[in-house]
Short mmCIF file of C-alpha atoms in Angstrom, two decimals:
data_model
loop_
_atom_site.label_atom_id
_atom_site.label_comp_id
_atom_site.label_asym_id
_atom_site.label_seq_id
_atom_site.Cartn_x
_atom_site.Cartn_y
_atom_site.Cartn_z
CA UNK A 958 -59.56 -6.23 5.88
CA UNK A 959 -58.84 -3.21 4.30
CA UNK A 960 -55.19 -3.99 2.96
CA UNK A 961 -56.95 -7.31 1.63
CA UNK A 962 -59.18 -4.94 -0.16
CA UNK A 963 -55.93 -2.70 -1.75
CA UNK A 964 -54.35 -5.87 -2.46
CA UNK A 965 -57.36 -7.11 -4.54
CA UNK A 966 -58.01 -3.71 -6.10
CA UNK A 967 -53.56 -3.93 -7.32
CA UNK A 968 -54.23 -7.39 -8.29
CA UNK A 969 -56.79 -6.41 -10.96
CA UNK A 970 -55.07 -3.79 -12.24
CA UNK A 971 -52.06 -5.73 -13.01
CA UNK A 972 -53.88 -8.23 -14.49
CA UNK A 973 -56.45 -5.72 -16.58
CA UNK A 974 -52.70 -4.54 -18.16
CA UNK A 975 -51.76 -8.02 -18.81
CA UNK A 976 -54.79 -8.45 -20.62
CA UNK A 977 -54.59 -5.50 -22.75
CA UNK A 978 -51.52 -6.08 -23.60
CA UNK A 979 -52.38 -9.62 -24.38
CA UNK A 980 -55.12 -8.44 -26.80
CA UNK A 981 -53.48 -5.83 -28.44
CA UNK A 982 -50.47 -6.82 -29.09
CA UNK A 983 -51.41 -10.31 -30.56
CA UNK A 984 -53.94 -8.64 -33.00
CA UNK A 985 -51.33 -6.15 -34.11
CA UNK A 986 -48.86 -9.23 -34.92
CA UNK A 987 -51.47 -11.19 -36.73
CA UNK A 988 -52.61 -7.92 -39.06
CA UNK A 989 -48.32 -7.23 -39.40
CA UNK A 990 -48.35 -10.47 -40.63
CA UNK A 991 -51.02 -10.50 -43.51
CA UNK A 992 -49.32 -7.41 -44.58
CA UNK A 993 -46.04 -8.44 -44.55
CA UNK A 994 -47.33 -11.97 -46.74
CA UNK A 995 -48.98 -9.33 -48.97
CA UNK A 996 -46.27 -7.46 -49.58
CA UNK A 997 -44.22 -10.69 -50.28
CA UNK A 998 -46.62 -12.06 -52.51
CA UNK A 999 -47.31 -8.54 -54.46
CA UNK A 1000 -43.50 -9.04 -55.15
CA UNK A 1001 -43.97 -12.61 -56.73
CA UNK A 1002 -46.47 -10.89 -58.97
CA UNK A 1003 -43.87 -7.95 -59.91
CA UNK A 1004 -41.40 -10.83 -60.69
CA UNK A 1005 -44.51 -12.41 -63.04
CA UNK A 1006 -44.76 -9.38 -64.51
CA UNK A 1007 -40.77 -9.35 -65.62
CA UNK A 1008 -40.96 -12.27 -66.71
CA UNK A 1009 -44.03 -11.45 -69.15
CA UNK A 1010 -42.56 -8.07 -70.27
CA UNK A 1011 -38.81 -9.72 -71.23
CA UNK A 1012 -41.01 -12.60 -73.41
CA UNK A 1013 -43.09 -9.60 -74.96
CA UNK A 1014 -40.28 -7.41 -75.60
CA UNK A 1015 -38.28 -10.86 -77.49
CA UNK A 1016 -41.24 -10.79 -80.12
CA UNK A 1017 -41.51 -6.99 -81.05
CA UNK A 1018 -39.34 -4.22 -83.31
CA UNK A 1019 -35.97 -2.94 -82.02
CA UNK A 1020 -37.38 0.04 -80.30
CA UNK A 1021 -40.20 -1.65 -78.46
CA UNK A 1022 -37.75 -4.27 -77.54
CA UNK A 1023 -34.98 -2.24 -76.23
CA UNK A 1024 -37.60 -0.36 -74.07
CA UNK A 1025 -39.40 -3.31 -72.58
CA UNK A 1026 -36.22 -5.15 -71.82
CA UNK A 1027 -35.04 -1.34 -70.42
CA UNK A 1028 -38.24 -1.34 -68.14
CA UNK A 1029 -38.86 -4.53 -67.18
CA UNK A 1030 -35.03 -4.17 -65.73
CA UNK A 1031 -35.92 -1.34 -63.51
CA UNK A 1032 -39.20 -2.96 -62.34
CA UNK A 1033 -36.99 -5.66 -61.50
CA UNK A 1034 -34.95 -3.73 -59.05
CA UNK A 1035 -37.84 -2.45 -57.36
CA UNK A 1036 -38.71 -5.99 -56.63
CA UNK A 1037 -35.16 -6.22 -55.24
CA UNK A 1038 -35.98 -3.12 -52.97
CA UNK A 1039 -39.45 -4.90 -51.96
CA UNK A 1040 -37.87 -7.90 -51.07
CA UNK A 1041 -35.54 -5.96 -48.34
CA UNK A 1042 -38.69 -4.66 -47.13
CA UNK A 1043 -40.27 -7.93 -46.65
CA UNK A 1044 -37.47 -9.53 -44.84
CA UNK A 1045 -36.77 -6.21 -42.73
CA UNK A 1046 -40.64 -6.34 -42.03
CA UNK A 1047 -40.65 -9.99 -40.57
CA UNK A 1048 -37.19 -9.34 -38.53
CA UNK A 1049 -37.98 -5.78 -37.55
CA UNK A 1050 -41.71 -5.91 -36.41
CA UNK A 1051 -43.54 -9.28 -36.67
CA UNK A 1052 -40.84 -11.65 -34.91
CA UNK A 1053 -40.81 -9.17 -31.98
CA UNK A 1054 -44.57 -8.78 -31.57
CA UNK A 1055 -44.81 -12.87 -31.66
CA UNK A 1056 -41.89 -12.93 -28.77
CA UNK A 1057 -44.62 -11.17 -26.46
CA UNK A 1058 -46.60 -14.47 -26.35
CA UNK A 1059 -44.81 -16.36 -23.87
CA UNK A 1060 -43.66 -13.29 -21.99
CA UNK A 1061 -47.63 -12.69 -21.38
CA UNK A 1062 -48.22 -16.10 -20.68
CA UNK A 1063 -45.07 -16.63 -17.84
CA UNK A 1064 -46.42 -12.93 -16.53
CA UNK A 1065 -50.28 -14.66 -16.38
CA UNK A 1066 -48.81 -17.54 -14.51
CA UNK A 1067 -46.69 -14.72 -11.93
CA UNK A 1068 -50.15 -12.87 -11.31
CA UNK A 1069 -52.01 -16.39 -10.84
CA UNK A 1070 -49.74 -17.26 -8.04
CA UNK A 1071 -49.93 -13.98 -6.17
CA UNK A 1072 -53.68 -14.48 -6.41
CA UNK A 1073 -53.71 -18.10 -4.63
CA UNK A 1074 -51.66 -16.23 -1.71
CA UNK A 1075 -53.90 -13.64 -1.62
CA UNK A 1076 -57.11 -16.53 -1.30
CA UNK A 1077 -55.31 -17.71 1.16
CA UNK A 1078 -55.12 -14.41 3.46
CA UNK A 1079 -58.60 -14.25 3.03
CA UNK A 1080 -59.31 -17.62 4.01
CA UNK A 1081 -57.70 -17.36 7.48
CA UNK A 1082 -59.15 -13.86 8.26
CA UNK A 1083 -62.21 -15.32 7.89
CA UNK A 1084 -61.60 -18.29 9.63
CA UNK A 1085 -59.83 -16.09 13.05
CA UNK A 1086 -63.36 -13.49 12.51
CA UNK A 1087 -65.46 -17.19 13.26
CA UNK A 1088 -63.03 -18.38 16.35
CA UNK A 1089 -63.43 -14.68 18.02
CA UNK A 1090 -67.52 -15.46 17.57
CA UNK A 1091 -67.25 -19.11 19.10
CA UNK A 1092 -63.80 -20.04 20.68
CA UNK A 1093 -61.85 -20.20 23.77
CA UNK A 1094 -58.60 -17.39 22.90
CA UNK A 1095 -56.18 -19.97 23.12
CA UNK A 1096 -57.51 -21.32 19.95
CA UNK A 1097 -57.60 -17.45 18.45
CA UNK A 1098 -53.91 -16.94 19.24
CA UNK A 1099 -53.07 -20.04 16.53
CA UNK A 1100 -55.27 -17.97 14.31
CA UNK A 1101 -54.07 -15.16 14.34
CA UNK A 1102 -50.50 -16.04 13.99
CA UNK A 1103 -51.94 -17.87 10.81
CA UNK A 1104 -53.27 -15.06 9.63
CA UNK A 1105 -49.98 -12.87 10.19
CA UNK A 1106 -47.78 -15.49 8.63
CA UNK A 1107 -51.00 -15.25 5.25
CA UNK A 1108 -50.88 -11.65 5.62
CA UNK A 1109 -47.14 -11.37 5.25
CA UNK A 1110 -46.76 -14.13 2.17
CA UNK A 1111 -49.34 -12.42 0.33
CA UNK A 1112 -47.44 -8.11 1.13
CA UNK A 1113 -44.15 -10.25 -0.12
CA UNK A 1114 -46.12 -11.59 -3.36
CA UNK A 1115 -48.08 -8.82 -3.93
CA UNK A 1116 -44.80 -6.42 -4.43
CA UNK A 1117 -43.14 -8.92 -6.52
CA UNK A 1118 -45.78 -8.85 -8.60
CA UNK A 1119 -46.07 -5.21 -8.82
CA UNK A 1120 -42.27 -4.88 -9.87
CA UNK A 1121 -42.93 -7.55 -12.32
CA UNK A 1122 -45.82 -5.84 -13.81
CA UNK A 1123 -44.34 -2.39 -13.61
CA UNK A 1124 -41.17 -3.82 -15.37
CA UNK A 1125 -43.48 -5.24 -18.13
CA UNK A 1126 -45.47 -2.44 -18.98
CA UNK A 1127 -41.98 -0.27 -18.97
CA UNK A 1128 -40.71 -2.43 -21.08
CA UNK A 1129 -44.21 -2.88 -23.62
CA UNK A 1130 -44.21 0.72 -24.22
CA UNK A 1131 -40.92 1.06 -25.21
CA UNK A 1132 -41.07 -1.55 -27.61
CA UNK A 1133 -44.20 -0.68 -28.75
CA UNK A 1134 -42.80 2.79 -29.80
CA UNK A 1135 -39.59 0.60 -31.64
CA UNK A 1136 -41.56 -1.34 -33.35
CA UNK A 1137 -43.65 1.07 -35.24
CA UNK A 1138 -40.58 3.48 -35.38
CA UNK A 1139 -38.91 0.73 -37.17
CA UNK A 1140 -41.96 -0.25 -39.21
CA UNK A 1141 -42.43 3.53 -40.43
CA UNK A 1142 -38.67 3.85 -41.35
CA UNK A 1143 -39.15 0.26 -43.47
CA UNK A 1144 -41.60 1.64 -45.67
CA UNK A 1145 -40.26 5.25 -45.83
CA UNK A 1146 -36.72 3.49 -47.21
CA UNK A 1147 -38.80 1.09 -49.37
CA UNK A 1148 -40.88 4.16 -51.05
CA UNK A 1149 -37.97 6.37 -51.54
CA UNK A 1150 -36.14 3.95 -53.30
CA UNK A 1151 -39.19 2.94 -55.14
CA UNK A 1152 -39.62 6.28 -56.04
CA UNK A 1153 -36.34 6.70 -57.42
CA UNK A 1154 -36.33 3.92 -59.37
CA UNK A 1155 -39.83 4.41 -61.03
CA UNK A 1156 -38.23 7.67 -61.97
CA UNK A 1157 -35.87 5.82 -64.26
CA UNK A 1158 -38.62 3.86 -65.71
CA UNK A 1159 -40.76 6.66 -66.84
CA UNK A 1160 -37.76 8.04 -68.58
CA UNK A 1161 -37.08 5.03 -70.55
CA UNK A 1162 -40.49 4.47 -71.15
CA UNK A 1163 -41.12 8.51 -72.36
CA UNK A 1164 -38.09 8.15 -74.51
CA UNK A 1165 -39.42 5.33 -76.64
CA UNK A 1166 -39.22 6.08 -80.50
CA UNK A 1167 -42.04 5.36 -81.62
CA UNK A 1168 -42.11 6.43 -85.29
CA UNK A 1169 -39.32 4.21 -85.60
CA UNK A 1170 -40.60 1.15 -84.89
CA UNK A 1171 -43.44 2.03 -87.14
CA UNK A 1172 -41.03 2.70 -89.98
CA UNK A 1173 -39.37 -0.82 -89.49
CA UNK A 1174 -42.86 -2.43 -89.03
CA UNK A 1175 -44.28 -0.67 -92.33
CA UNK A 1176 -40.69 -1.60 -94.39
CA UNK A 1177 -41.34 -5.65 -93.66
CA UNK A 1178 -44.94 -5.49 -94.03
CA UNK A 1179 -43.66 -3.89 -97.81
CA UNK A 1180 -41.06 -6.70 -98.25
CA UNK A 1181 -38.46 -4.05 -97.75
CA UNK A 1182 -34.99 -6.05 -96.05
CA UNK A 1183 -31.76 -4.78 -94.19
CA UNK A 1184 -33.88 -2.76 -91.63
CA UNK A 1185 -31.89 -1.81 -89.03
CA UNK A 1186 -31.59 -3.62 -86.13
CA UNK A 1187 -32.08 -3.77 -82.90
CA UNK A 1188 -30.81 -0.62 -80.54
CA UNK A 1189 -28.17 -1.83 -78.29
CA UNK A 1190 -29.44 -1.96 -74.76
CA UNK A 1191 -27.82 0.36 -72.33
CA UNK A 1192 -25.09 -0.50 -70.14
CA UNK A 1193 -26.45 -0.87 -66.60
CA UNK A 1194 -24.97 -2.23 -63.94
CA UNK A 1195 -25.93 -5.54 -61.74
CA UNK A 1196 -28.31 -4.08 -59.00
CA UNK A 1197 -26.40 -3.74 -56.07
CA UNK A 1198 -27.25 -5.18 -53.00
CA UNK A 1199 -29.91 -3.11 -50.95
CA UNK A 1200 -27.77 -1.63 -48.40
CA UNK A 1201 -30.16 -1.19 -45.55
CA UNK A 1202 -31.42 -4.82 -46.36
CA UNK A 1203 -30.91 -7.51 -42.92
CA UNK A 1204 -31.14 -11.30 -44.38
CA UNK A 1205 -33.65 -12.78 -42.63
CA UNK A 1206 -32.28 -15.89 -41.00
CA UNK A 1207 -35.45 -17.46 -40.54
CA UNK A 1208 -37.10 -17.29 -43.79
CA UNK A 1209 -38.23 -20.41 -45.73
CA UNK A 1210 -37.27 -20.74 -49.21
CA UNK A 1211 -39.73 -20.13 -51.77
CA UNK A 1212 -38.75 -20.05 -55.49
CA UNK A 1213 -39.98 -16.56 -56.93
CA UNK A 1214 -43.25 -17.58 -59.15
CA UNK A 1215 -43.58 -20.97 -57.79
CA UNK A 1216 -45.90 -20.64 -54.92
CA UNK A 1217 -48.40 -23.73 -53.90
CA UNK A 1218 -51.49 -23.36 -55.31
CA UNK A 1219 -52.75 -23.32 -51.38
CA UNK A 1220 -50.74 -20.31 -50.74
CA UNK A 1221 -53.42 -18.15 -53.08
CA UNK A 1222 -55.73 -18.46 -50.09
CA UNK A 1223 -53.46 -18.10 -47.02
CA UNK A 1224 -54.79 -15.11 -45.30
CA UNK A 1225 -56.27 -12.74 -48.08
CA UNK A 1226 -57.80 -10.12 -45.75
CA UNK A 1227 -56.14 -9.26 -42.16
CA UNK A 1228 -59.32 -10.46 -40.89
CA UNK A 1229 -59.21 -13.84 -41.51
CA UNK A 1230 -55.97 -13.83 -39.40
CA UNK A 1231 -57.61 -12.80 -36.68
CA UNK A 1232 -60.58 -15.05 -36.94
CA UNK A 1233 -57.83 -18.26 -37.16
CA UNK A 1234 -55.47 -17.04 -34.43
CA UNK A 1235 -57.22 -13.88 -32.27
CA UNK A 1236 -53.73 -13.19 -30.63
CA UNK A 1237 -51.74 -13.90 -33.19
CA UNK A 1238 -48.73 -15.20 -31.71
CA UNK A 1239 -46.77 -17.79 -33.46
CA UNK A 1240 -46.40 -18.97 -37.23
CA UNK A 1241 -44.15 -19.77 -39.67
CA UNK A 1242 -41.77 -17.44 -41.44
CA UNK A 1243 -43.73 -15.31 -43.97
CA UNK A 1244 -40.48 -13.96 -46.22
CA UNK A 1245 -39.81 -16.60 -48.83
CA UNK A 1246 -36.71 -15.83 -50.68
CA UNK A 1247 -36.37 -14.84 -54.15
CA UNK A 1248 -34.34 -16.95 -56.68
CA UNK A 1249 -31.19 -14.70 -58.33
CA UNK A 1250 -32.40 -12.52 -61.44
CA UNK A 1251 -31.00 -14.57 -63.56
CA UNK A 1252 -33.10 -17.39 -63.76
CA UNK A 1253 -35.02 -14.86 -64.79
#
């Protein structure tokens, strides 16, 4: 009875890692999620924002005008840099974490089995412990060869379960560490590049002369023509394509500032996630693309 008793006591440890597992790992996809669709739609925004800067800088005084339309370009190509991150984000971290669904669910289903087996044993030990009481021994040999035959099905299950297990848990770790490795290095790239950029901005926008847009304001407001005109922009090059950026091939297209209306409530605090879908497994794509700059 003892080895029943191990058996048991393996049994529940197995499945108490399942379980965790289970838990864990389907709350960290769902809260991945919401911040990956948060990022995304804090990009749609940015691209708003272009769009609104560009129609501002068309209505003021050369100087103003250059700078906006100089500005507005670089916030631009942070967008570009945010939109790599999104994509990496749903290929790099969320799409793995929702893959651990049905691997949890087929090792459930392993554990299940070995526990019916292990019923089983029981269920003929007790019965051979009742024919000892009350029953001539022919009767207890049958028995006990029963419960040798129980006894052996559920040692064989038991270890195949315990590989299974061990190989799942070997394997959870190490993704678990890959996943956030490759989360961290998403936002460090993202940042760095952000950084950069945002550099460039605060130079163009430090640079802006603004006693000369003042003088060309105060000259029509006087009637006074042949003001100069507007500063030539400055030659800069089509952004380049992010070079650490992976295409998601699952994303759904989404034209940049033409989200449904519904989509303003999808998921606003990670919470929410979790109260719709407490392991978080499954979902649709949560990318979108972005239309070219041009239709900008």
């Amino acid at each position: 009875m003892n080895i029943v008793l191990f058996r048991d006591s393996q049994v529940r440890a197995m499945e108490s890692a399942v379980t965790n597992a289970e838990t864990y790992f389907g709350r960290f996809c769902s809260l991945l999620a919401a911040y990956t669709r948060k990022t995304a739609r804090l990009r749609d925004q940015a691209d708003r924002l272009v769009r609104q800067l560009i129609d501002f800088a068309n209505t003021e005084n050369p100087e103003m005008r250059a700078t906006m339309r100089n500005f507005a370009e670089e916030l631009a190509k942070v967008q570009d840099y945010r939109q790599a991150q999104v994509e990496r984000l749903e290929t790099k971290v969320v799409t793995p974490l929702k893959l651990y669904g049905p691997q949890i669910k087929q090792t459930r289903a392993e554990i299940k089995k070995c526990k019916h087996i292990r019923n089983n044993e029981i269920k003929q030990l007790e019965k051979l412990e009742k024919l000892r009481q009350k029953s001539p021994s022919d009767r207890q040999m049958i028995a006990e060869t029963s419960v040798q035959k129980a006894s052996a099905d559920a040692s064989r299950t038991t270890h195949q379960l315990e590989e299974t297990v061990d190989a799942f848990q070997t394997q959870k770790l190490k993704d678990l560490q890959k996943i956030f490795l490759d989360f961290v290095t998403i936002e460090m790239v993202f940042h760095a590049k952000a950084v950069e950029v945002y550099s460039s901005a605060f130079q163009t926008l430090e640079n802006y002369d603004l006693e000369g847009d003042l003088q060309d304001f105060r000259a029509k407001m006087r009637g006074v023509y042949g003001h100069k005109d507007a500063r030539p922009r400055r030659d800069t090059a089509p952004s380049a394509a992010v070079p650490w950026s992976r295409p998601c091939q699952s994303a759904q297209s989404t034209p940049r500032g033409q989200r449904k209306e519904e989509e303003a409530s999808e998921d606003d605090f990670a919470e929410a996630d979790l109260e719709e879908d407490p392991r978080g497994w499954g979902g649709d794509s949560i990318s979108g693309t972005r239309t070219s700059k041009s239709e900008n």
